[in-house]
Amino acid sequence: MIQIVLDGVWATIVQFKALPDEHQKALHKALSFQSLETYFSIQAQSTGWDGRIHLLRARGWYPAGLTPRVQFVLDKLGYHTEIKQFAKSNNILPLRFNWELRAYQQEACDAILSSEVPYGIIHAAPRSGKTVMAAYLISQIGKFPTLFTCGTLDIAWQTKRMFEQALDLGTIGGEIGLVADGRAICKPITIATTQSLYSAFNLPLDRDISTLSKEKQLDIEGKKQVQRLVGLSRVMVGDEIHHSAAYGYQQLNRSFKSREHSIGLSGTPFR
């Protein structure tokens, strides 16, 4: 039995060092990818670097969202796995969901909720109701603070209005928070634009974000509030999660120290 411990952003294969070398190599290969700069890199040409970016560290820890892939490889190698969450809180308060999901939406949400791994991506076409599914998942998981991230100010306002209609918020204050365009209104469920999150952590805008309309910057107090919210958030839901490969997003991702669940929404999760 191989034990995998999830600790917010990171996961650890507890018995990794005890695995045979060929099994360690198989895991390293599965959790790596070819760098596009290999053919132009002096380092790759003049050293022993294989040109791959390796996400599995020597002591067996890796980004927790890759746990299903780790389980798949270990299963192929003949191991059974056991998932444990470090310091998992039992403080759960499910919310009433005011709408009824369509059959395909319910099927997708049930797959996320029944998984032993608290990470997943809803891969669905545009206008299939991914945000509605996100609201349902938030209501059923019932862990707060919950942070929903999105790319633009318009989407943030639309999501806020939709959540306030779809969810019975009476037990958590009756309002959805908003971190966007200079605002830092932090609530048990908060919608935040990527620009404002980058602003809170003083991160430079990635190329795909820098082309969007500029939002007002957060003031010092607002940045402190958002930093605290990110650090305490137990659930993170990311819209257009395929953008998470960007450098700034990866830096931001490391700040979710208390995260217990992570859900991505995308029509094109593999690019």
PDB file of C-alpha atoms in Angstrom:
ATOM      1  CA  MET A   1       0.000   0.000   0.000  1.00  0.00           C
ATOM      2  CA  ILE A   2       1.374   3.404  -1.045  1.00  0.00           C
ATOM      3  CA  GLN A   3       0.144   6.359   1.006  1.00  0.00           C
ATOM      4  CA  ILE A   4      -0.294   9.785  -0.606  1.00  0.00           C
ATOM      5  CA  VAL A   5      -0.746  12.745   1.742  1.00  0.00           C
ATOM      6  CA  LEU A   6      -2.431  15.888   0.400  1.00  0.00           C
ATOM      7  CA  ASP A   7      -1.426  19.117   2.089  1.00  0.00           C
ATOM      8  CA  GLY A   8      -3.096  22.029   0.326  1.00  0.00           C
ATOM      9  CA  VAL A   9      -0.921  22.906  -2.664  1.00  0.00           C
ATOM     10  CA  TRP A  10       1.399  19.896  -2.442  1.00  0.00           C
ATOM     11  CA  ALA A  11       1.109  16.123  -2.109  1.00  0.00           C
ATOM     12  CA  THR A  12       3.693  13.593  -0.963  1.00  0.00           C
ATOM     13  CA  ILE A  13       4.212   9.943  -1.895  1.00  0.00           C
ATOM     14  CA  VAL A  14       5.183   8.784   1.588  1.00  0.00           C
ATOM     15  CA  GLN A  15       7.100   5.639   0.556  1.00  0.00           C
ATOM     16  CA  PHE A  16       8.665   7.190  -2.561  1.00  0.00           C
ATOM     17  CA  LYS A  17      12.305   6.671  -1.508  1.00  0.00           C
ATOM     18  CA  ALA A  18      11.588   2.987  -0.794  1.00  0.00           C
ATOM     19  CA  LEU A  19      10.347   2.321  -4.350  1.00  0.00           C
ATOM     20  CA  PRO A  20      12.660   0.558  -6.823  1.00  0.00           C
ATOM     21  CA  ASP A  21      14.683   2.919  -9.024  1.00  0.00           C
ATOM     22  CA  GLU A  22      12.775   1.967 -12.179  1.00  0.00           C
ATOM     23  CA  HIS A  23       9.468   2.782 -10.488  1.00  0.00           C
ATOM     24  CA  GLN A  24      10.787   6.151  -9.294  1.00  0.00           C
ATOM     25  CA  LYS A  25      11.922   6.862 -12.877  1.00  0.00           C
ATOM     26  CA  ALA A  26       8.460   5.954 -14.204  1.00  0.00           C
ATOM     27  CA  LEU A  27       6.876   8.468 -11.830  1.00  0.00           C
ATOM     28  CA  HIS A  28       9.421  11.149 -12.740  1.00  0.00           C
ATOM     29  CA  LYS A  29       8.655  10.629 -16.429  1.00  0.00           C
ATOM     30  CA  ALA A  30       4.884  10.780 -15.899  1.00  0.00           C
ATOM     31  CA  LEU A  31       5.219  14.058 -13.954  1.00  0.00           C
ATOM     32  CA  SER A  32       7.428  15.862 -16.435  1.00  0.00           C
ATOM     33  CA  PHE A  33       7.014  17.553 -19.790  1.00  0.00           C
ATOM     34  CA  GLN A  34       9.266  18.665 -22.617  1.00  0.00           C
ATOM     35  CA  SER A  35      10.350  22.297 -22.436  1.00  0.00           C
ATOM     36  CA  LEU A  36       9.643  24.212 -25.638  1.00  0.00           C
ATOM     37  CA  GLU A  37      12.966  26.025 -25.189  1.00  0.00           C
ATOM     38  CA  THR A  38      15.064  22.845 -25.237  1.00  0.00           C
ATOM     39  CA  TYR A  39      16.333  23.306 -28.765  1.00  0.00           C
ATOM     40  CA  PHE A  40      17.475  26.870 -28.058  1.00  0.00           C
ATOM     41  CA  SER A  41      18.877  26.324 -24.566  1.00  0.00           C
ATOM     42  CA  ILE A  42      22.634  26.416 -24.035  1.00  0.00           C
ATOM     43  CA  GLN A  43      22.032  24.552 -20.778  1.00  0.00           C
ATOM     44  CA  ALA A  44      20.327  21.693 -22.621  1.00  0.00           C
ATOM     45  CA  GLN A  45      23.075  21.546 -25.238  1.00  0.00           C
ATOM     46  CA  SER A  46      26.074  21.800 -22.915  1.00  0.00           C
ATOM     47  CA  THR A  47      24.933  19.904 -19.783  1.00  0.00           C
ATOM     48  CA  GLY A  48      23.205  16.662 -18.934  1.00  0.00           C
ATOM     49  CA  TRP A  49      19.759  18.263 -18.700  1.00  0.00           C
ATOM     50  CA  ASP A  50      17.229  16.155 -20.608  1.00  0.00           C
ATOM     51  CA  GLY A  51      15.189  19.209 -21.632  1.00  0.00           C
ATOM     52  CA  ARG A  52      12.197  18.242 -19.500  1.00  0.00           C
ATOM     53  CA  ILE A  53      10.557  20.175 -16.676  1.00  0.00           C
ATOM     54  CA  HIS A  54      10.257  17.770 -13.726  1.00  0.00           C
ATOM     55  CA  LEU A  55       7.388  18.317 -11.262  1.00  0.00           C
ATOM     56  CA  LEU A  56       8.207  15.417  -8.928  1.00  0.00           C
ATOM     57  CA  ARG A  57      10.837  16.263  -6.331  1.00  0.00           C
ATOM     58  CA  ALA A  58      13.467  13.903  -4.898  1.00  0.00           C
ATOM     59  CA  ARG A  59      11.591  13.403  -1.615  1.00  0.00           C
ATOM     60  CA  GLY A  60       8.385  12.413  -3.387  1.00  0.00           C
ATOM     61  CA  TRP A  61       6.390  15.626  -3.300  1.00  0.00           C
ATOM     62  CA  TYR A  62       4.630  17.195  -6.282  1.00  0.00           C
ATOM     63  CA  PRO A  63       1.748  19.602  -7.119  1.00  0.00           C
ATOM     64  CA  ALA A  64      -1.319  18.013  -5.520  1.00  0.00           C
ATOM     65  CA  GLY A  65      -3.538  18.423  -8.582  1.00  0.00           C
ATOM     66  CA  LEU A  66      -1.485  15.727 -10.332  1.00  0.00           C
ATOM     67  CA  THR A  67      -2.560  13.056  -7.835  1.00  0.00           C
ATOM     68  CA  PRO A  68      -4.877  11.215 -10.294  1.00  0.00           C
ATOM     69  CA  ARG A  69      -1.924  10.813 -12.660  1.00  0.00           C
ATOM     70  CA  VAL A  70       0.265   9.521  -9.835  1.00  0.00           C
ATOM     71  CA  GLN A  71      -2.445   7.031  -8.868  1.00  0.00           C
ATOM     72  CA  PHE A  72      -2.711   5.865 -12.483  1.00  0.00           C
ATOM     73  CA  VAL A  73       1.036   5.220 -12.735  1.00  0.00           C
ATOM     74  CA  LEU A  74       1.219   3.446  -9.376  1.00  0.00           C
ATOM     75  CA  ASP A  75      -1.755   1.281 -10.340  1.00  0.00           C
ATOM     76  CA  LYS A  76       0.022   0.285 -13.562  1.00  0.00           C
ATOM     77  CA  LEU A  77       3.065  -0.624 -11.483  1.00  0.00           C
ATOM     78  CA  GLY A  78       0.942  -2.891  -9.302  1.00  0.00           C
ATOM     79  CA  TYR A  79       0.512  -0.733  -6.196  1.00  0.00           C
ATOM     80  CA  HIS A  80      -2.642   0.139  -4.285  1.00  0.00           C
ATOM     81  CA  THR A  81      -2.870   3.735  -3.058  1.00  0.00           C
ATOM     82  CA  GLU A  82      -4.405   5.362   0.008  1.00  0.00           C
ATOM     83  CA  ILE A  83      -5.225   9.073   0.001  1.00  0.00           C
ATOM     84  CA  LYS A  84      -5.030  11.120   3.197  1.00  0.00           C
ATOM     85  CA  GLN A  85      -5.556  14.825   3.692  1.00  0.00           C
ATOM     86  CA  PHE A  86      -3.262  16.552   6.180  1.00  0.00           C
ATOM     87  CA  ALA A  87      -5.071  18.684   8.787  1.00  0.00           C
ATOM     88  CA  LYS A  88      -8.413  18.267   7.032  1.00  0.00           C
ATOM     89  CA  SER A  89     -11.142  20.262   8.770  1.00  0.00           C
ATOM     90  CA  ASN A  90     -14.524  18.723   9.619  1.00  0.00           C
ATOM     91  CA  ASN A  91     -16.237  22.127   9.738  1.00  0.00           C
ATOM     92  CA  ILE A  92     -18.774  21.701   6.911  1.00  0.00           C
ATOM     93  CA  LEU A  93     -21.907  23.776   6.230  1.00  0.00           C
ATOM     94  CA  PRO A  94     -23.707  22.718   3.004  1.00  0.00           C
ATOM     95  CA  LEU A  95     -25.908  25.375   1.403  1.00  0.00           C
ATOM     96  CA  ARG A  96     -29.284  24.945  -0.248  1.00  0.00           C
ATOM     97  CA  PHE A  97     -29.061  25.099  -4.050  1.00  0.00           C
ATOM     98  CA  ASN A  98     -32.088  26.905  -5.465  1.00  0.00           C
ATOM     99  CA  TRP A  99     -32.012  25.523  -9.014  1.00  0.00           C
ATOM    100  CA  GLU A 100     -32.196  22.095 -10.630  1.00  0.00           C
ATOM    101  CA  LEU A 101     -29.257  20.820 -12.654  1.00  0.00           C
ATOM    102  CA  ARG A 102     -29.614  19.235 -16.069  1.00  0.00           C
ATOM    103  CA  ALA A 103     -28.771  15.545 -16.294  1.00  0.00           C
ATOM    104  CA  TYR A 104     -25.286  16.037 -17.784  1.00  0.00           C
ATOM    105  CA  GLN A 105     -24.497  18.738 -15.216  1.00  0.00           C
ATOM    106  CA  GLN A 106     -25.548  16.463 -12.356  1.00  0.00           C
ATOM    107  CA  GLU A 107     -23.433  13.634 -13.768  1.00  0.00           C
ATOM    108  CA  ALA A 108     -20.333  15.848 -13.924  1.00  0.00           C
ATOM    109  CA  CYS A 109     -20.863  17.192 -10.418  1.00  0.00           C
ATOM    110  CA  ASP A 110     -21.463  13.722  -8.979  1.00  0.00           C
ATOM    111  CA  ALA A 111     -18.168  12.564 -10.506  1.00  0.00           C
ATOM    112  CA  ILE A 112     -16.322  15.416  -8.774  1.00  0.00           C
ATOM    113  CA  LEU A 113     -18.048  14.899  -5.417  1.00  0.00           C
ATOM    114  CA  SER A 114     -17.587  11.113  -5.357  1.00  0.00           C
ATOM    115  CA  SER A 115     -13.862  11.203  -6.165  1.00  0.00           C
ATOM    116  CA  GLU A 116     -11.468  10.332  -3.344  1.00  0.00           C
ATOM    117  CA  VAL A 117      -9.165  13.044  -4.712  1.00  0.00           C
ATOM    118  CA  PRO A 118     -10.464  16.560  -3.910  1.00  0.00           C
ATOM    119  CA  TYR A 119      -9.265  17.984  -7.230  1.00  0.00           C
ATOM    120  CA  GLY A 120     -10.973  17.912 -10.610  1.00  0.00           C
ATOM    121  CA  ILE A 121     -11.694  19.722 -13.870  1.00  0.00           C
ATOM    122  CA  ILE A 122     -15.119  20.187 -15.417  1.00  0.00           C
ATOM    123  CA  HIS A 123     -14.437  19.959 -19.146  1.00  0.00           C
ATOM    124  CA  ALA A 124     -17.519  21.238 -20.946  1.00  0.00           C
ATOM    125  CA  ALA A 125     -18.399  23.297 -24.002  1.00  0.00           C
ATOM    126  CA  PRO A 126     -19.188  27.037 -23.869  1.00  0.00           C
ATOM    127  CA  ARG A 127     -22.717  27.822 -22.604  1.00  0.00           C
ATOM    128  CA  SER A 128     -23.054  24.376 -21.008  1.00  0.00           C
ATOM    129  CA  GLY A 129     -23.442  25.934 -17.562  1.00  0.00           C
ATOM    130  CA  LYS A 130     -20.004  25.412 -16.033  1.00  0.00           C
ATOM    131  CA  THR A 131     -20.537  28.280 -13.589  1.00  0.00           C
ATOM    132  CA  VAL A 132     -23.888  26.805 -12.516  1.00  0.00           C
ATOM    133  CA  MET A 133     -22.110  23.501 -11.853  1.00  0.00           C
ATOM    134  CA  ALA A 134     -19.477  25.385  -9.849  1.00  0.00           C
ATOM    135  CA  ALA A 135     -22.200  26.969  -7.697  1.00  0.00           C
ATOM    136  CA  TYR A 136     -23.737  23.546  -7.044  1.00  0.00           C
ATOM    137  CA  LEU A 137     -20.368  22.051  -6.083  1.00  0.00           C
ATOM    138  CA  ILE A 138     -19.679  24.939  -3.706  1.00  0.00           C
ATOM    139  CA  SER A 139     -23.095  24.388  -2.072  1.00  0.00           C
ATOM    140  CA  GLN A 140     -22.476  20.666  -1.593  1.00  0.00           C
ATOM    141  CA  ILE A 141     -18.851  20.870  -0.427  1.00  0.00           C
ATOM    142  CA  GLY A 142     -19.852  23.466   2.168  1.00  0.00           C
ATOM    143  CA  LYS A 143     -16.389  24.633   3.200  1.00  0.00           C
ATOM    144  CA  PHE A 144     -15.522  28.282   3.631  1.00  0.00           C
ATOM    145  CA  PRO A 145     -13.859  30.552   2.729  1.00  0.00           C
ATOM    146  CA  THR A 146     -14.370  29.597  -0.924  1.00  0.00           C
ATOM    147  CA  LEU A 147     -12.682  31.611  -3.670  1.00  0.00           C
ATOM    148  CA  PHE A 148     -13.874  31.651  -7.301  1.00  0.00           C
ATOM    149  CA  THR A 149     -11.360  33.144  -9.752  1.00  0.00           C
ATOM    150  CA  CYS A 150     -12.124  34.459 -13.231  1.00  0.00           C
ATOM    151  CA  GLY A 151     -10.444  36.457 -15.967  1.00  0.00           C
ATOM    152  CA  THR A 152     -12.466  39.636 -16.431  1.00  0.00           C
ATOM    153  CA  LEU A 153     -14.501  42.179 -14.485  1.00  0.00           C
ATOM    154  CA  ASP A 154     -17.656  41.449 -16.515  1.00  0.00           C
ATOM    155  CA  ILE A 155     -17.463  37.724 -15.728  1.00  0.00           C
ATOM    156  CA  ALA A 156     -16.881  38.519 -12.047  1.00  0.00           C
ATOM    157  CA  TRP A 157     -20.079  40.592 -11.810  1.00  0.00           C
ATOM    158  CA  GLN A 158     -22.083  38.014 -13.794  1.00  0.00           C
ATOM    159  CA  THR A 159     -20.869  35.211 -11.533  1.00  0.00           C
ATOM    160  CA  LYS A 160     -21.627  37.202  -8.383  1.00  0.00           C
ATOM    161  CA  ARG A 161     -25.217  37.828  -9.526  1.00  0.00           C
ATOM    162  CA  MET A 162     -25.710  34.201 -10.553  1.00  0.00           C
ATOM    163  CA  PHE A 163     -24.338  32.818  -7.274  1.00  0.00           C
ATOM    164  CA  GLU A 164     -26.610  35.121  -5.267  1.00  0.00           C
ATOM    165  CA  GLN A 165     -29.615  33.723  -7.163  1.00  0.00           C
ATOM    166  CA  ALA A 166     -28.564  30.050  -7.161  1.00  0.00           C
ATOM    167  CA  LEU A 167     -27.407  29.745  -3.542  1.00  0.00           C
ATOM    168  CA  ASP A 168     -29.253  30.214  -0.246  1.00  0.00           C
ATOM    169  CA  LEU A 169     -26.727  32.454   1.502  1.00  0.00           C
ATOM    170  CA  GLY A 170     -28.671  33.100   4.707  1.00  0.00           C
ATOM    171  CA  THR A 171     -26.386  30.991   6.898  1.00  0.00           C
ATOM    172  CA  ILE A 172     -23.193  32.691   5.656  1.00  0.00           C
ATOM    173  CA  GLY A 173     -24.161  36.353   5.670  1.00  0.00           C
ATOM    174  CA  GLY A 174     -26.357  36.683   2.595  1.00  0.00           C
ATOM    175  CA  GLU A 175     -23.782  38.225   0.259  1.00  0.00           C
ATOM    176  CA  ILE A 176     -21.118  37.148  -2.226  1.00  0.00           C
ATOM    177  CA  GLY A 177     -17.790  38.949  -1.877  1.00  0.00           C
ATOM    178  CA  LEU A 178     -15.945  40.646  -4.743  1.00  0.00           C
ATOM    179  CA  VAL A 179     -12.238  41.270  -5.303  1.00  0.00           C
ATOM    180  CA  ALA A 180     -12.030  43.306  -8.502  1.00  0.00           C
ATOM    181  CA  ASP A 181     -11.321  46.779  -9.872  1.00  0.00           C
ATOM    182  CA  GLY A 182      -9.927  48.131  -6.611  1.00  0.00           C
ATOM    183  CA  ARG A 183     -12.539  46.439  -4.395  1.00  0.00           C
ATOM    184  CA  ALA A 184     -11.578  43.961  -1.671  1.00  0.00           C
ATOM    185  CA  ILE A 185     -14.883  42.769  -0.229  1.00  0.00           C
ATOM    186  CA  CYS A 186     -14.040  39.387   1.299  1.00  0.00           C
ATOM    187  CA  LYS A 187     -16.883  37.059   2.293  1.00  0.00           C
ATOM    188  CA  PRO A 188     -17.301  33.307   2.916  1.00  0.00           C
ATOM    189  CA  ILE A 189     -17.753  32.995  -0.873  1.00  0.00           C
ATOM    190  CA  THR A 190     -15.789  35.529  -2.891  1.00  0.00           C
ATOM    191  CA  ILE A 191     -15.412  36.152  -6.639  1.00  0.00           C
ATOM    192  CA  ALA A 192     -11.998  37.507  -7.661  1.00  0.00           C
ATOM    193  CA  THR A 193     -10.475  38.545 -10.962  1.00  0.00           C
ATOM    194  CA  THR A 194      -7.020  37.299 -11.812  1.00  0.00           C
ATOM    195  CA  GLN A 195      -5.757  40.874 -12.246  1.00  0.00           C
ATOM    196  CA  SER A 196      -6.754  41.796  -8.700  1.00  0.00           C
ATOM    197  CA  LEU A 197      -5.218  38.645  -7.248  1.00  0.00           C
ATOM    198  CA  TYR A 198      -1.979  39.414  -9.073  1.00  0.00           C
ATOM    199  CA  SER A 199      -2.182  42.953  -7.697  1.00  0.00           C
ATOM    200  CA  ALA A 200      -2.605  41.652  -4.137  1.00  0.00           C
ATOM    201  CA  PHE A 201       0.610  39.631  -4.399  1.00  0.00           C
ATOM    202  CA  ASN A 202       2.493  42.224  -6.514  1.00  0.00           C
ATOM    203  CA  LEU A 203       2.875  39.787  -9.413  1.00  0.00           C
ATOM    204  CA  PRO A 204       3.552  41.033 -12.969  1.00  0.00           C
ATOM    205  CA  LEU A 205       0.705  40.393 -15.405  1.00  0.00           C
ATOM    206  CA  ASP A 206       1.119  37.456 -17.755  1.00  0.00           C
ATOM    207  CA  ARG A 207       0.861  38.149 -21.466  1.00  0.00           C
ATOM    208  CA  ASP A 208      -2.732  36.911 -21.867  1.00  0.00           C
ATOM    209  CA  ILE A 209      -3.845  39.066 -18.920  1.00  0.00           C
ATOM    210  CA  SER A 210      -1.923  42.218 -19.865  1.00  0.00           C
ATOM    211  CA  THR A 211      -4.027  42.582 -23.043  1.00  0.00           C
ATOM    212  CA  LEU A 212      -7.258  42.959 -21.026  1.00  0.00           C
ATOM    213  CA  SER A 213      -8.725  46.257 -19.838  1.00  0.00           C
ATOM    214  CA  LYS A 214      -6.793  47.476 -16.816  1.00  0.00           C
ATOM    215  CA  GLU A 215      -8.553  47.357 -13.458  1.00  0.00           C
ATOM    216  CA  LYS A 216      -8.008  49.739 -10.561  1.00  0.00           C
ATOM    217  CA  GLN A 217      -5.256  48.564  -8.217  1.00  0.00           C
ATOM    218  CA  LEU A 218      -5.926  47.434  -4.653  1.00  0.00           C
ATOM    219  CA  ASP A 219      -4.718  49.693  -1.855  1.00  0.00           C
ATOM    220  CA  ILE A 220      -2.372  48.376   0.846  1.00  0.00           C
ATOM    221  CA  GLU A 221      -5.172  47.364   3.211  1.00  0.00           C
ATOM    222  CA  GLY A 222      -7.049  45.678   0.368  1.00  0.00           C
ATOM    223  CA  LYS A 223      -3.958  43.679  -0.556  1.00  0.00           C
ATOM    224  CA  LYS A 224      -3.582  42.491   3.030  1.00  0.00           C
ATOM    225  CA  GLN A 225      -7.232  41.383   3.152  1.00  0.00           C
ATOM    226  CA  VAL A 226      -6.924  39.459  -0.119  1.00  0.00           C
ATOM    227  CA  GLN A 227      -3.648  37.832   0.902  1.00  0.00           C
ATOM    228  CA  ARG A 228      -5.323  36.640   4.097  1.00  0.00           C
ATOM    229  CA  LEU A 229      -8.362  35.372   2.165  1.00  0.00           C
ATOM    230  CA  VAL A 230      -6.196  33.380  -0.257  1.00  0.00           C
ATOM    231  CA  GLY A 231      -4.192  31.894   2.602  1.00  0.00           C
ATOM    232  CA  LEU A 232      -7.351  30.794   4.446  1.00  0.00           C
ATOM    233  CA  SER A 233      -9.456  29.607   1.483  1.00  0.00           C
ATOM    234  CA  ARG A 234     -10.439  25.960   1.817  1.00  0.00           C
ATOM    235  CA  VAL A 235     -11.999  25.696  -1.653  1.00  0.00           C
ATOM    236  CA  MET A 236     -10.665  27.225  -4.866  1.00  0.00           C
ATOM    237  CA  VAL A 237     -12.667  27.196  -8.108  1.00  0.00           C
ATOM    238  CA  GLY A 238     -10.873  28.487 -11.197  1.00  0.00           C
ATOM    239  CA  ASP A 239     -12.707  29.586 -14.342  1.00  0.00           C
ATOM    240  CA  GLU A 240     -10.812  29.091 -17.644  1.00  0.00           C
ATOM    241  CA  ILE A 241      -8.347  26.989 -15.703  1.00  0.00           C
ATOM    242  CA  HIS A 242      -6.188  26.342 -18.784  1.00  0.00           C
ATOM    243  CA  HIS A 243      -4.585  29.724 -18.032  1.00  0.00           C
ATOM    244  CA  SER A 244      -3.143  28.245 -14.829  1.00  0.00           C
ATOM    245  CA  ALA A 245      -0.054  27.165 -16.769  1.00  0.00           C
ATOM    246  CA  ALA A 246       1.060  30.825 -16.802  1.00  0.00           C
ATOM    247  CA  TYR A 247       3.999  31.729 -14.568  1.00  0.00           C
ATOM    248  CA  GLY A 248       2.108  34.268 -12.449  1.00  0.00           C
ATOM    249  CA  TYR A 249      -0.790  31.890 -11.885  1.00  0.00           C
ATOM    250  CA  GLN A 250       1.630  29.221 -10.669  1.00  0.00           C
ATOM    251  CA  GLN A 251       3.167  31.681  -8.203  1.00  0.00           C
ATOM    252  CA  LEU A 252      -0.294  32.644  -6.980  1.00  0.00           C
ATOM    253  CA  ASN A 253      -1.281  28.988  -6.666  1.00  0.00           C
ATOM    254  CA  ARG A 254       1.382  28.430  -4.020  1.00  0.00           C
ATOM    255  CA  SER A 255      -0.341  30.888  -1.693  1.00  0.00           C
ATOM    256  CA  PHE A 256      -3.417  28.678  -1.156  1.00  0.00           C
ATOM    257  CA  LYS A 257      -1.971  27.187   2.023  1.00  0.00           C
ATOM    258  CA  SER A 258      -5.299  25.997   3.488  1.00  0.00           C
ATOM    259  CA  ARG A 259      -6.837  24.604   0.297  1.00  0.00           C
ATOM    260  CA  GLU A 260      -8.724  21.327   0.678  1.00  0.00           C
ATOM    261  CA  HIS A 261     -10.569  21.284  -2.664  1.00  0.00           C
ATOM    262  CA  SER A 262      -9.582  22.624  -6.072  1.00  0.00           C
ATOM    263  CA  ILE A 263     -11.935  22.630  -9.069  1.00  0.00           C
ATOM    264  CA  GLY A 264     -11.174  23.898 -12.562  1.00  0.00           C
ATOM    265  CA  LEU A 265     -13.613  24.928 -15.307  1.00  0.00           C
ATOM    266  CA  SER A 266     -12.578  24.895 -18.951  1.00  0.00           C
ATOM    267  CA  GLY A 267     -13.716  24.155 -22.477  1.00  0.00           C
ATOM    268  CA  THR A 268     -10.082  23.523 -23.480  1.00  0.00           C
ATOM    269  CA  PRO A 269      -8.176  22.098 -20.496  1.00  0.00           C
ATOM    270  CA  PHE A 270      -5.449  20.558 -22.682  1.00  0.00           C
ATOM    271  CA  ARG A 271      -3.622  23.002 -24.963  1.00  0.00           C
TER     272      ARG A 271
END
